[in-house]
Coordinates of C-alpha atoms and ligand atoms in Angstrom, one line a residue:
Chain R
X439 CA 8.6 -84.8 -24.4
X440 CA 6.1 -86.6 -22.2
X441 CA 2.9 -88.0 -23.5
X442 CA -0.1 -86.2 -22.3
X443 CA -2.5 -89.0 -23.5
X444 CA -0.9 -91.4 -21.1
X445 CA -3.6 -92.3 -18.5
X446 CA -1.0 -91.6 -15.7
X447 CA -0.2 -88.1 -17.1
X448 CA -2.8 -86.0 -15.1
X449 CA -2.5 -87.9 -11.8
X450 CA 1.3 -87.6 -12.1
X451 CA 1.0 -83.9 -12.9
X452 CA -1.3 -83.2 -9.9
X453 CA 0.9 -85.2 -7.6
X454 CA 4.0 -83.4 -8.7
X455 CA 2.5 -79.9 -8.6
X456 CA 0.8 -80.6 -5.2
X457 CA 4.2 -81.6 -3.7
X458 CA 5.9 -78.6 -5.3
X459 CA 3.2 -76.3 -4.0
X460 CA 3.9 -77.6 -0.5
X461 CA 7.6 -77.0 -0.9
X462 CA 7.0 -73.4 -2.2
X463 CA 4.7 -72.6 0.7
X464 CA 7.1 -74.0 3.2
X465 CA 10.0 -72.0 1.7
X466 CA 8.0 -68.8 1.3
X467 CA 6.5 -69.3 4.8
X468 CA 9.8 -69.6 6.6
X469 CA 11.3 -66.8 4.5
X470 CA 8.5 -64.5 5.4
X471 CA 8.6 -65.3 9.1
X472 CA 12.4 -64.5 9.2
X473 CA 11.9 -61.5 7.0
X474 CA 9.1 -60.1 9.2
X475 CA 11.3 -60.4 12.3
X476 CA 14.6 -59.2 10.8
X477 CA 13.0 -56.6 8.6
X478 CA 11.1 -54.9 11.5
X479 CA 14.3 -55.0 13.6
X480 CA 16.5 -53.5 10.8
X481 CA 13.8 -51.0 9.7
X482 CA 13.2 -49.8 13.3
X483 CA 16.9 -49.5 13.9
X484 CA 17.2 -47.4 10.8
X485 CA 14.7 -44.9 12.1
X486 CA 15.6 -44.8 15.8
X487 CA 19.3 -44.4 15.2
X488 CA 18.8 -41.6 12.7
X489 CA 19.4 -38.0 13.6
X490 CA 16.7 -36.9 16.1
X491 CA 15.7 -40.5 16.7
X492 CA 15.2 -41.9 20.2
X493 CA 18.3 -44.1 19.9
X494 CA 20.4 -41.4 18.3
X495 CA 22.9 -42.0 21.1
X496 CA 22.9 -45.7 22.1
X497 CA 24.9 -46.1 25.4
X498 CA 25.4 -42.3 25.3
X499 CA 27.5 -42.4 22.2
X500 CA 26.4 -40.4 19.1
X501 CA 29.2 -42.1 17.1
X502 CA 27.8 -45.5 17.8
X503 CA 24.3 -44.5 16.7
X504 CA 25.7 -42.9 13.6
X505 CA 27.8 -46.0 12.8
X506 CA 24.9 -48.4 13.3
X507 CA 22.8 -46.2 11.0
X508 CA 25.3 -45.9 8.3
X509 CA 26.2 -49.6 8.3
X510 CA 22.6 -50.6 8.1
X511 CA 21.8 -48.2 5.4
X512 CA 24.7 -49.6 3.4
X513 CA 23.6 -53.2 3.9
X514 CA 20.1 -52.4 2.9
X515 CA 21.1 -50.4 -0.2
X516 CA 23.5 -53.1 -1.3
X517 CA 21.0 -55.9 -0.7
X518 CA 18.4 -54.1 -2.8
X519 CA 20.7 -53.2 -5.6
X520 CA 22.2 -56.6 -6.3
X521 CA 20.0 -58.6 -8.7
X522 CA 18.5 -61.6 -7.0
X523 CA 19.9 -64.2 -9.3
X524 CA 23.5 -62.9 -8.6
X525 CA 22.9 -62.6 -4.8
X526 CA 21.7 -66.2 -4.8
X527 CA 24.9 -67.5 -6.5
X528 CA 27.1 -65.3 -4.3
X529 CA 25.5 -66.7 -1.2
X530 CA 26.2 -70.3 -2.0
X531 CA 29.3 -70.6 0.2
X532 CA 27.5 -68.8 3.1
X533 CA 24.5 -71.1 2.8
X534 CA 26.7 -74.1 2.8
X535 CA 28.5 -72.7 5.9
X536 CA 25.3 -72.4 8.0
X537 CA 23.2 -75.3 6.6
X538 CA 25.8 -77.7 5.3
X539 CA 24.3 -77.6 1.8
X540 CA 23.6 -74.9 -0.7
X541 CA 20.8 -76.6 -2.6
X542 CA 17.4 -77.9 -1.8
X543 CA 14.1 -76.5 -0.6
X544 CA 15.4 -75.5 2.9
X545 CA 18.7 -74.2 1.8
X546 CA 17.0 -71.7 -0.6
X547 CA 15.4 -70.0 2.5
X548 CA 18.8 -68.4 3.1
X549 CA 19.2 -66.4 -0.1
X550 CA 15.5 -65.6 -0.2
X551 CA 15.7 -64.1 3.3
X552 CA 18.8 -62.2 2.6
X553 CA 17.1 -60.7 -0.5
X554 CA 13.8 -60.0 1.3
X555 CA 15.0 -58.4 4.5
X556 CA 16.5 -55.3 2.9
X557 CA 13.4 -54.9 0.7
X558 CA 11.1 -55.1 3.7
X559 CA 13.4 -53.2 6.0
X560 CA 13.1 -50.2 3.7
X561 CA 9.4 -50.4 3.7
X562 CA 9.4 -50.6 7.5
X563 CA 11.6 -47.6 7.7
X564 CA 9.2 -45.6 5.4
X565 CA 6.1 -46.6 7.3
X566 CA 7.7 -45.7 10.7
X567 CA 8.7 -42.3 9.4
X568 CA 5.0 -41.6 8.6
X569 CA 4.1 -41.9 12.3
X570 CA 3.5 -38.3 13.6
X571 CA 6.3 -37.3 16.0
X572 CA 3.6 -35.9 18.3
X573 CA 2.5 -39.4 19.2
X574 CA 6.0 -40.2 20.4
X575 CA 6.0 -37.0 22.4
X576 CA 2.7 -38.0 23.9
X577 CA 4.2 -41.3 24.9
X578 CA 7.3 -39.7 26.3
X579 CA 5.1 -37.3 28.3
X580 CA 3.5 -40.3 29.9
X581 CA 6.9 -41.5 31.0
X582 CA 7.3 -44.3 28.4
X583 CA 10.7 -46.1 28.0
X584 CA 12.2 -46.2 24.6
X585 CA 11.1 -49.8 24.3
X586 CA 7.6 -48.9 25.2
X587 CA 7.6 -46.1 22.6
X588 CA 8.6 -48.6 19.9
X589 CA 6.3 -51.4 21.0
X590 CA 3.3 -49.5 22.1
X591 CA 3.4 -46.4 19.8
X592 CA 5.6 -46.6 16.8
X593 CA 5.0 -50.1 15.5
X594 CA 1.2 -50.3 16.3
X595 CA 0.6 -46.9 14.7
X596 CA 2.5 -48.0 11.5
X597 CA 0.9 -51.4 11.4
X598 CA -1.6 -50.8 8.5
X599 CA 1.3 -49.6 6.3
X600 CA 3.6 -52.4 7.5
X601 CA 1.0 -55.0 6.5
X602 CA 0.6 -53.6 3.0
X603 CA 4.4 -53.4 2.7
X604 CA 4.7 -57.0 3.9
X605 CA 2.1 -58.1 1.3
X606 CA 4.3 -56.6 -1.4
X607 CA 7.3 -58.3 0.1
X608 CA 5.5 -61.6 0.2
X609 CA 4.6 -61.4 -3.5
X610 CA 8.2 -60.7 -4.4
X611 CA 9.3 -63.7 -2.2
X612 CA 7.0 -66.0 -4.2
X613 CA 8.5 -64.6 -7.3
X614 CA 12.1 -65.1 -6.1
X615 CA 11.2 -68.6 -4.8
X616 CA 10.4 -69.6 -8.3
X617 CA 13.7 -68.4 -9.5
X618 CA 15.5 -70.3 -6.8
X619 CA 13.6 -73.4 -7.9
X620 CA 15.2 -73.3 -11.3
X621 CA 18.7 -73.8 -9.8
X622 CA 17.9 -76.6 -7.4
X623 CA 15.7 -74.8 -4.8
X624 CA 12.7 -77.1 -5.3
X625 CA 9.1 -76.0 -5.4
X626 CA 7.1 -74.8 -8.3
X627 CA 10.0 -73.2 -10.0
X628 CA 11.7 -76.5 -10.2
X629 CA 8.6 -78.1 -11.7
X630 CA 8.4 -75.4 -14.3
X631 CA 12.0 -75.9 -15.1
X632 CA 12.0 -79.7 -15.3
X633 CA 8.7 -80.3 -17.0
X634 CA 8.0 -77.1 -18.8
X635 CA 11.4 -76.0 -20.0
X636 CA 13.3 -79.3 -20.4
X637 CA 10.3 -81.4 -21.6
X638 CA 8.1 -78.8 -23.2
X639 CA 5.0 -79.7 -21.3
X640 CA 2.5 -76.9 -21.8
X641 CA 0.1 -78.5 -19.3
X642 CA 2.7 -78.4 -16.5
X643 CA 3.5 -74.7 -17.2
X644 CA -0.1 -73.7 -17.2
X645 CA -0.9 -75.5 -14.0
X646 CA 2.1 -74.0 -12.3
X647 CA 1.1 -70.5 -13.4
X648 CA -2.4 -71.0 -12.1
X649 CA -1.1 -72.1 -8.7
X650 CA 1.3 -69.2 -8.5
X651 CA -1.4 -66.7 -9.5
X652 CA -3.7 -68.2 -6.9
X653 CA -1.0 -67.9 -4.2
X654 CA -0.3 -64.3 -5.0
X655 CA -4.0 -63.4 -5.2
X656 CA -4.5 -65.0 -1.8
X657 CA -1.6 -63.0 -0.3
X658 CA -2.8 -59.8 -1.7
X659 CA -6.4 -60.3 -0.7
X660 CA -5.4 -61.2 2.9
X661 CA -3.0 -58.3 3.2
X662 CA -5.4 -55.8 1.8
X663 CA -8.2 -57.0 4.0
X664 CA -6.1 -56.9 7.2
X665 CA -4.7 -53.4 6.5
X666 CA -8.2 -52.1 5.7
X667 CA -9.6 -53.5 8.8
X668 CA -7.0 -51.6 10.8
X669 CA -7.5 -48.3 9.2
X670 CA -11.3 -48.3 8.7
X671 CA -12.2 -44.7 8.0
X672 CA -9.5 -43.6 5.5
X673 CA -5.8 -42.8 5.7
X674 CA -4.5 -41.1 8.8
X675 CA -3.2 -38.1 6.8
X676 CA -6.5 -37.5 5.0
X677 CA -8.3 -37.7 8.3
X678 CA -6.2 -35.2 10.2
X679 CA -6.3 -32.8 7.3
X680 CA -10.0 -32.8 7.4
X681 CA -10.3 -32.3 11.1
X682 CA -7.8 -29.6 11.9
X683 CA -9.1 -26.2 10.8
X684 CA -6.4 -24.0 9.3
X685 CA -4.9 -21.7 11.9
Chain I
X1046 CA 4.2 -26.6 42.5
X1047 CA 6.1 -25.7 39.3
X1048 CA 9.1 -23.5 39.6
X1049 CA 11.3 -22.4 36.7
X1050 CA 14.5 -20.6 37.6
X1051 CA 16.5 -18.7 35.0
X1052 CA 15.6 -21.2 32.3
X1053 CA 17.3 -20.6 28.9
X1054 CA 17.1 -22.5 25.7
X1055 CA 18.7 -21.7 22.4
X1056 CA 18.0 -23.5 19.2
X1057 CA 20.4 -23.7 16.3
X1058 CA 18.4 -22.8 13.3
X1059 CA 19.6 -22.4 9.7
X1060 CA 19.5 -18.6 10.0
X1061 CA 21.5 -18.7 13.2
X1062 CA 20.9 -19.3 16.9
X1063 CA 17.3 -18.7 18.1
X1064 CA 17.0 -17.8 21.8
X1065 CA 13.6 -19.4 22.5
X1066 CA 13.8 -19.0 26.2
X1067 CA 15.9 -16.2 27.8
X1068 CA 16.3 -16.5 31.6
X1069 CA 12.7 -17.3 32.2
X1070 CA 11.6 -17.7 35.8
X1071 CA 8.0 -18.7 36.7
X1072 CA 6.2 -19.9 39.8
X1073 CA 2.9 -21.8 39.6
X1074 CA 1.2 -22.4 43.0
X1075 CA -0.4 -25.6 44.0
X1076 CA -4.0 -25.9 42.7
X1077 CA -3.9 -22.8 40.5
X1078 CA -4.5 -22.5 36.8
X1079 CA -1.7 -20.5 35.2
X1080 CA -1.9 -19.2 31.7
X1081 CA 1.0 -18.2 29.5
X1082 CA 0.0 -16.0 26.6
X1083 CA 2.0 -14.6 23.7
X1084 CA 2.4 -14.3 20.0
X1085 CA 3.5 -17.1 17.7
X1086 CA 7.2 -17.7 18.2
X1087 CA 7.3 -16.1 21.6
X1088 CA 8.6 -19.3 23.1
X1089 CA 5.5 -20.6 24.8
X1090 CA 5.7 -24.2 23.6
X1091 CA 9.4 -24.4 24.4
X1092 CA 8.6 -23.1 27.9
X1093 CA 5.9 -25.7 28.6
X1094 CA 8.0 -28.5 27.1
X1095 CA 10.8 -27.8 29.5
X1096 CA 8.4 -28.5 32.4
X1097 CA 8.4 -32.2 31.6
X1098 CA 11.8 -32.1 29.9
X1099 CA 10.5 -32.9 26.4
X1100 CA 12.9 -29.9 25.8
X1101 CA 16.0 -29.9 28.0
X1102 CA 17.0 -26.4 29.0
X1103 CA 20.5 -25.2 28.3
X1104 CA 20.7 -23.7 31.8
X1105 CA 18.4 -23.0 34.7
X1106 CA 16.4 -25.4 36.9
X1107 CA 12.9 -26.8 36.6
X1108 CA 11.3 -28.0 39.8
X1109 CA 8.0 -29.8 39.8
X1110 CA 6.4 -30.9 43.1
X1111 CA 9.7 -30.4 44.9
X1112 CA 11.8 -32.4 42.5
X1113 CA 14.5 -30.7 40.3
X1114 CA 13.9 -32.4 36.9
X1115 CA 17.1 -31.1 35.4
X1116 CA 19.2 -33.3 37.7
X1117 CA 17.3 -36.6 37.2
X1118 CA 18.5 -39.7 35.4
X1119 CA 16.5 -41.3 32.7
X1120 CA 14.5 -43.7 34.9
X1121 CA 13.8 -41.1 37.6
X1122 CA 12.7 -38.7 34.9
X1123 CA 10.2 -41.2 33.5
X1124 CA 8.8 -41.7 36.9
X1125 CA 8.5 -37.9 37.4
X1126 CA 6.8 -37.6 34.0
X1127 CA 4.1 -39.9 35.2
X1128 CA 3.2 -37.2 37.7
X1129 CA 2.9 -34.6 35.0
X1130 CA 0.1 -35.0 32.5
X1131 CA 0.2 -33.2 29.1
X1132 CA -2.4 -32.4 26.4
X1133 CA -1.7 -31.2 22.9
X1134 CA -3.2 -29.0 20.2
X1135 CA -3.3 -32.0 17.8
X1136 CA -4.5 -34.3 20.5
X1137 CA -1.9 -36.9 19.6
X1138 CA -4.1 -39.9 20.2
X1139 CA -3.2 -43.4 18.9
X1140 CA -5.3 -44.4 16.0
X1141 CA -4.4 -48.0 16.6
X1142 CA -6.3 -48.0 19.9
X1143 CA -9.8 -47.4 21.0
X1144 CA -10.7 -44.5 23.3
X1145 CA -10.3 -46.8 26.3
X1146 CA -7.0 -48.2 24.9
X1147 CA -5.6 -44.7 24.7
X1148 CA -6.4 -44.1 28.3
X1149 CA -5.0 -47.4 29.3
X1150 CA -1.7 -46.6 27.5
X1151 CA -0.9 -44.2 30.3
X1152 CA -1.6 -47.0 32.9
X1153 CA 0.4 -49.6 31.0
X1154 CA 3.3 -47.3 31.0
X1155 CA 2.8 -46.7 34.7
X1156 CA 2.9 -50.4 35.3
X1157 CA -0.7 -50.7 36.5
X1158 CA -2.1 -54.3 36.2
X1159 CA -4.9 -55.3 33.9
X1160 CA -7.8 -55.3 36.3
X1161 CA -6.8 -52.0 37.9
X1162 CA -6.4 -50.5 34.4
X1163 CA -10.0 -51.5 33.5
X1164 CA -11.3 -49.9 36.6
X1165 CA -9.3 -46.8 36.4
X1166 CA -10.0 -46.1 32.7
X1167 CA -13.7 -46.5 33.3
X1168 CA -13.5 -44.1 36.2
X1169 CA -11.5 -41.4 34.3
X1170 CA -13.7 -41.7 31.1
X1171 CA -16.7 -41.1 33.3
X1172 CA -15.0 -38.0 34.7
X1173 CA -14.5 -36.6 31.2
X1174 CA -18.0 -37.7 30.1
X1175 CA -17.0 -40.3 27.5
X1176 CA -18.3 -43.5 29.2
X1177 CA -20.5 -44.3 26.2
X1178 CA -17.6 -43.8 23.7
X1179 CA -15.2 -46.1 25.5
X1180 CA -15.1 -48.6 22.6
X1181 CA -15.1 -46.1 19.8
X1182 CA -12.1 -45.8 17.5
X1183 CA -10.3 -42.4 17.6
X1184 CA -11.3 -41.5 14.0
X1185 CA -14.9 -41.8 14.9
X1186 CA -14.7 -38.9 17.4
X1187 CA -15.2 -35.2 17.1
X1188 CA -12.4 -32.8 18.0
X1189 CA -13.9 -32.0 21.3
X1190 CA -14.2 -35.7 22.2
X1191 CA -10.7 -36.3 21.1
X1192 CA -9.4 -33.6 23.5
X1193 CA -11.5 -35.2 26.3
X1194 CA -9.7 -38.5 25.5
X1195 CA -6.4 -36.6 25.6
X1196 CA -7.3 -35.2 29.0
X1197 CA -8.4 -38.6 30.3
X1198 CA -5.1 -40.1 29.1
X1199 CA -3.1 -37.3 30.7
X1200 CA -4.9 -37.7 34.0
X1201 CA -5.2 -41.5 34.1
X1202 CA -2.0 -42.0 36.2
X1203 CA -3.3 -39.4 38.6
X1204 CA -0.7 -36.7 38.1
X1205 CA -0.7 -33.5 40.2
X1206 CA 0.1 -31.3 37.3
X1207 CA -1.5 -30.9 33.9
X1208 CA 0.3 -29.1 31.0
X1209 CA -1.7 -27.9 28.1
X1210 CA -0.2 -26.6 24.9
X1211 CA -2.9 -24.8 22.9
X1212 CA -5.3 -27.6 23.8
X1213 CA -8.3 -25.7 22.4
X1214 CA -6.7 -24.0 19.4
X1215 CA -8.0 -26.6 16.9
X1216 CA -11.6 -26.4 18.3
X1217 CA -14.5 -24.2 17.5
X1218 CA -15.6 -21.7 20.2
X1219 CA -18.4 -23.8 21.7
X1220 CA -16.3 -26.9 22.0
X1221 CA -13.5 -24.7 23.4
X1222 CA -15.8 -23.4 26.1
X1223 CA -16.8 -27.0 27.1
X1224 CA -13.2 -28.1 27.3
X1225 CA -12.2 -25.1 29.3
X1226 CA -15.2 -25.8 31.6
X1227 CA -13.9 -29.4 32.0
X1228 CA -10.4 -28.1 32.9
X1229 CA -11.9 -25.8 35.5
X1230 CA -14.0 -28.6 37.0
X1231 CA -10.9 -30.9 37.2
X1232 CA -8.9 -28.2 38.8
X1233 CA -11.6 -27.7 41.5
X1234 CA -12.5 -31.3 42.1
X1235 CA -9.1 -32.9 41.9
X1236 CA -7.0 -29.9 43.1
X1237 CA -5.1 -30.2 39.8
X1238 CA -2.5 -27.6 39.1
X1239 CA -2.7 -26.6 35.5
X1240 CA -0.2 -24.7 33.4
X1241 CA -1.6 -23.8 30.0
X1242 CA -0.3 -22.1 26.9
X1243 CA -2.5 -20.1 24.7
X1244 CA -2.5 -17.2 22.2
X1245 CA -6.1 -16.3 23.0
X1246 CA -6.8 -13.8 25.8
X1247 CA -10.3 -15.3 26.0
X1248 CA -8.8 -18.5 27.4
X1249 CA -6.9 -16.6 30.1
X1250 CA -9.9 -14.6 30.9
X1251 CA -12.3 -17.4 31.4
X1252 CA -10.0 -19.9 33.1
X1253 CA -6.8 -18.6 34.6
X1254 CA -6.0 -17.6 38.2
X1255 CA -2.6 -16.2 37.1
X1256 CA -1.1 -15.3 33.8
X1257 CA 2.2 -14.4 32.2
X1258 CA 2.9 -12.6 29.0
X1259 CA 5.8 -13.8 26.8
X1260 CA 7.6 -12.0 24.2
X1261 CA 10.8 -13.0 22.4
X1262 CA 11.6 -15.7 24.9
X1263 CA 11.1 -13.6 28.0
X1264 CA 8.3 -13.2 30.4
X1265 CA 7.5 -9.5 30.2
X1266 CA 4.6 -9.4 32.7
X1267 CA 3.0 -11.8 35.1
X1268 CA 0.7 -11.9 38.2
X1269 CA -2.6 -12.9 39.5
X1270 CA -5.4 -12.1 37.1
X1271 CA -7.3 -10.1 39.8
X1272 CA -4.3 -7.9 40.1
X1273 CA -3.5 -7.7 36.4
X1274 CA -7.0 -6.5 35.8
X1275 CA -6.5 -3.5 38.0
X1276 CA -3.1 -2.6 36.6
X1277 CA -3.8 -0.1 33.9
X1278 CA -0.2 0.0 32.7
X1279 CA -0.2 -3.7 31.9
X1280 CA -0.2 -4.9 28.4
X1281 CA -2.4 -7.9 29.3
X1282 CA -4.8 -5.6 31.0
X1283 CA -5.1 -3.4 27.9
X1284 CA -5.7 -6.5 25.8
X1285 CA -8.5 -7.5 28.2
X1286 CA -10.2 -4.1 27.9
X1287 CA -9.5 -2.8 24.5
X1288 CA -10.4 0.9 24.6
X1289 CA -8.7 2.1 21.5
X1290 CA -6.4 5.1 21.0
X1291 CA -6.6 8.2 23.1
X1292 CA -8.0 11.3 21.3
X1293 CA -5.9 14.3 20.4
X1294 CA -5.1 16.5 23.4
X1295 CA -7.7 19.2 23.9
X1296 CA -7.1 20.6 27.4
X1297 CA -9.2 18.0 29.1
X1298 CA -8.2 15.3 31.6
X1299 CA -8.7 11.6 30.9
X1300 CA -9.1 9.0 33.5
X1301 CA -9.8 5.3 33.4
X1302 CA -11.9 3.5 36.0
X1303 CA -11.6 -0.2 36.5
X1304 CA -14.4 -1.8 38.5
X1305 CA -14.8 -5.3 39.7
X1306 CA -18.2 -6.8 40.6
X1307 CA -21.2 -4.7 41.7
X1308 CA -19.6 -1.3 41.6
X1309 CA -20.7 -1.0 38.0
X1310 CA -24.2 -0.7 39.1
X1311 CA -23.5 2.5 41.1
X1312 CA -24.3 5.6 39.2
X1313 CA -20.7 6.6 38.9
X1314 CA -20.8 8.9 36.0
X1315 CA -23.8 10.9 36.9
X1316 CA -22.5 11.3 40.4
X1317 CA -19.2 12.7 39.1
X1318 CA -21.1 15.2 37.1
X1319 CA -23.5 16.1 39.9
X1320 CA -21.3 16.1 42.9
X1321 CA -18.2 17.6 41.4
X1322 CA -19.8 19.7 38.7
X1323 CA -17.6 18.3 36.0
X1324 CA -18.4 17.8 32.3
X1325 CA -18.0 14.1 31.8
X1326 CA -18.0 12.4 28.5
X1327 CA -17.5 8.7 27.8
X1328 CA -14.6 7.8 25.5
X1329 CA -14.8 4.1 25.8
X1330 CA -15.9 1.1 27.9
X1331 CA -15.3 -2.6 28.0
X1332 CA -16.9 -5.2 30.2
X1333 CA -15.6 -8.7 30.6
X1334 CA -16.6 -11.6 32.8
X1335 CA -13.5 -12.6 34.6
X1336 CA -13.7 -15.5 37.1
X1337 CA -17.5 -15.1 36.8
X1338 CA -17.5 -11.5 37.9
X1339 CA -18.4 -8.5 35.7
X1340 CA -15.2 -6.6 35.4
X1341 CA -14.9 -3.5 33.3
X1342 CA -13.0 -0.4 32.5
X1343 CA -14.4 2.9 31.3
X1344 CA -12.4 5.8 29.9
X1345 CA -13.8 9.2 30.8
X1346 CA -12.9 12.7 29.6
X1347 CA -13.3 15.3 32.3
X1348 CA -13.5 19.1 31.8
X1349 CA -13.0 21.1 35.0
X1350 CA -10.3 22.6 37.2
X1351 CA -7.4 20.6 38.5
X1352 CA -8.8 20.8 42.0
X1353 CA -12.2 19.6 40.9
X1354 CA -10.6 16.6 39.1
X1355 CA -8.4 15.7 42.1
X1356 CA -11.5 15.7 44.3
X1357 CA -13.4 13.6 41.9
X1358 CA -10.6 11.0 41.6
X1359 CA -10.3 10.9 45.4
X1360 CA -14.0 10.3 45.7
X1361 CA -13.9 7.5 43.2
X1362 CA -11.0 5.9 45.0
X1363 CA -12.9 6.2 48.2
X1364 CA -15.6 4.1 46.6
X1365 CA -13.1 1.3 46.1
X1366 CA -12.6 1.9 42.4
X1367 CA -9.3 1.8 40.7
X1368 CA -8.6 5.0 38.9
X1369 CA -5.8 5.7 36.5
X1370 CA -5.1 9.2 35.5
X1371 CA -4.2 8.8 31.8
X1372 CA -3.8 12.5 31.0
X1373 CA -3.9 15.6 33.1
X1374 CA -5.9 18.7 32.3
X1375 CA -3.9 21.3 30.5
Ligands
ATP2044 N1 13.2 -27.7 17.6 C1 13.5 -26.4 17.2 N2 14.5 -26.1 16.4 C2 14.8 -24.9 16.0 N3 14.1 -23.8 16.4 C3 13.0 -24.0 17.2 C4 12.7 -25.3 17.6 N4 11.6 -25.2 18.4 C5 11.3 -23.9 18.5 N5 12.1 -23.2 17.7 C6 12.1 -21.7 17.6 O1 12.0 -21.2 18.9 C7 11.1 -20.1 18.9 C8 10.0 -20.3 19.9 O2 9.2 -21.4 19.4 P1 7.9 -21.9 20.2 O3 7.4 -23.1 19.5 O4 8.3 -22.1 21.6 O5 6.9 -20.7 20.0 P2 5.4 -20.6 20.5 O6 5.3 -19.4 21.3 O7 4.9 -21.8 21.0 O8 4.7 -20.2 19.1 P3 3.3 -20.7 18.5 O9 2.3 -19.9 19.1 O10 3.5 -20.5 17.0 O11 3.2 -22.2 18.9 C9 10.7 -19.9 17.5 O12 11.4 -18.9 16.9 C10 10.9 -21.2 16.8 O13 11.2 -21.1 15.5
MG2045 MG1 3.5 -23.3 20.3

């Protein structure tokens, strides 16, 4: 138990939480960067290698497309169904292999990313499937390459949905990052563990909660604002339904 | 400009194979507007989609501007597609881009540099009358404006051919008229060859130089509109001039006269009665403006001797009218 009437108590608390917040933001930031890149790649591959997709036959081989699709689906489903705490433990050897250590603020980025990519990839997949096939046809009719169809049509058209999905992912990553903290991943979770759980300091817990809530609120506000800015005027489906008279 | 030879396409549907195109051959001349009309499911969309290989035919050849598209590799096909614009019923514009951005998409794909894209998109937006909407987002536009953007995008890379799949079917009649007017203008000013699909005879009538009628994956009738108009046995022609059913036989002869242009101002009917001493009654008439000319067909019932009727018909034909003897006198 630490003494909250100690004159150094509050300065210590703020110094500790401040440092831990920096660690959490660093961890979450890198995880999200990697997740954004990998999630978009995996999610896009899931869509384009599916039946009727533009990469149904990579290198002219339907079997290859089918294989890529099935394997990715499997990985995504597995990644999503394993509880994070178990995934985290299971990944310890892997993390040690690539970073030399399995514990610490940086090392925790590995299990966080491995958990977040399948989650976000599924959201990317769903957002891309919402893009009307007619838009891809329009692109094809203009002579677009497959890469141009993805980069100029598919991803930009899905962007508002992608941003909302990414927001949800980011909130989950903040959540997971706190769990990682309790087993040596540093950051706010670590503070909550050491001061709140082991030394019963209500003040520490309360301040950690306030900071986490603030981080989540910021992420959500930013994501909502960006997504809205992009789709000013309502959802695409509501709009097209209003404009096309029944045949 | 566009030649389809023996093009066939079969889809595997749940209920069994669907032969969407059955040995279709079609020839669209340079600079003409060619309309393909037919009921829903006739295969019109499949047909037009083979012209830019959005749908690959199972057999047959598709030649556009002298190039056989069925034999091209992926890169060559993309290049060829840049020379074939296409517009769609649902417009298919990108919501993620402005009006100008949508037009520039075509130019980006064609590899045009930034400055040239700016210049060209400005030019083409002016052509379709949307200069003041260049920075608008797609959802701010009316249906007619959207289709103008679609046209601008299709024509940005300066194709020689424009394909239109039901481009006006989602629009009200007034907007339809203005879009059809624009297509006509582009055809005249740019020498653009247009192949369009529609299920409305009105579109064919106001716009097309030639037309084909599709049914069950085949072209059952085709020709220049001027000729079709005069062919009384043609299904399209009967759709153009709906005169209804023939009456029960009652010993009289029935003829149909098709006239183009000023002939309709001649006192045809009264002259028949006067000169040939026939009893003439009017069974039906329809007048349409085709290519800006009054074109019509009247169905007349004539009572008189066979000789009188023969003489009357010869007289009408002598005046340059097209006469079809629908029923002989008993
Ligand atoms: N991708 C496809 N898979 C299976 N069947 C198809 C496919 N595309 C078209 N068909 C079938 O082929 C036939 C012709 O279709 P198509 O779309 O060309 O008709 P359409 O004349 O354009 O009709 P509409 O006026 O309704 O647009 C229809 O029976 C349709 O169900
Ligand atoms: Mg169709």
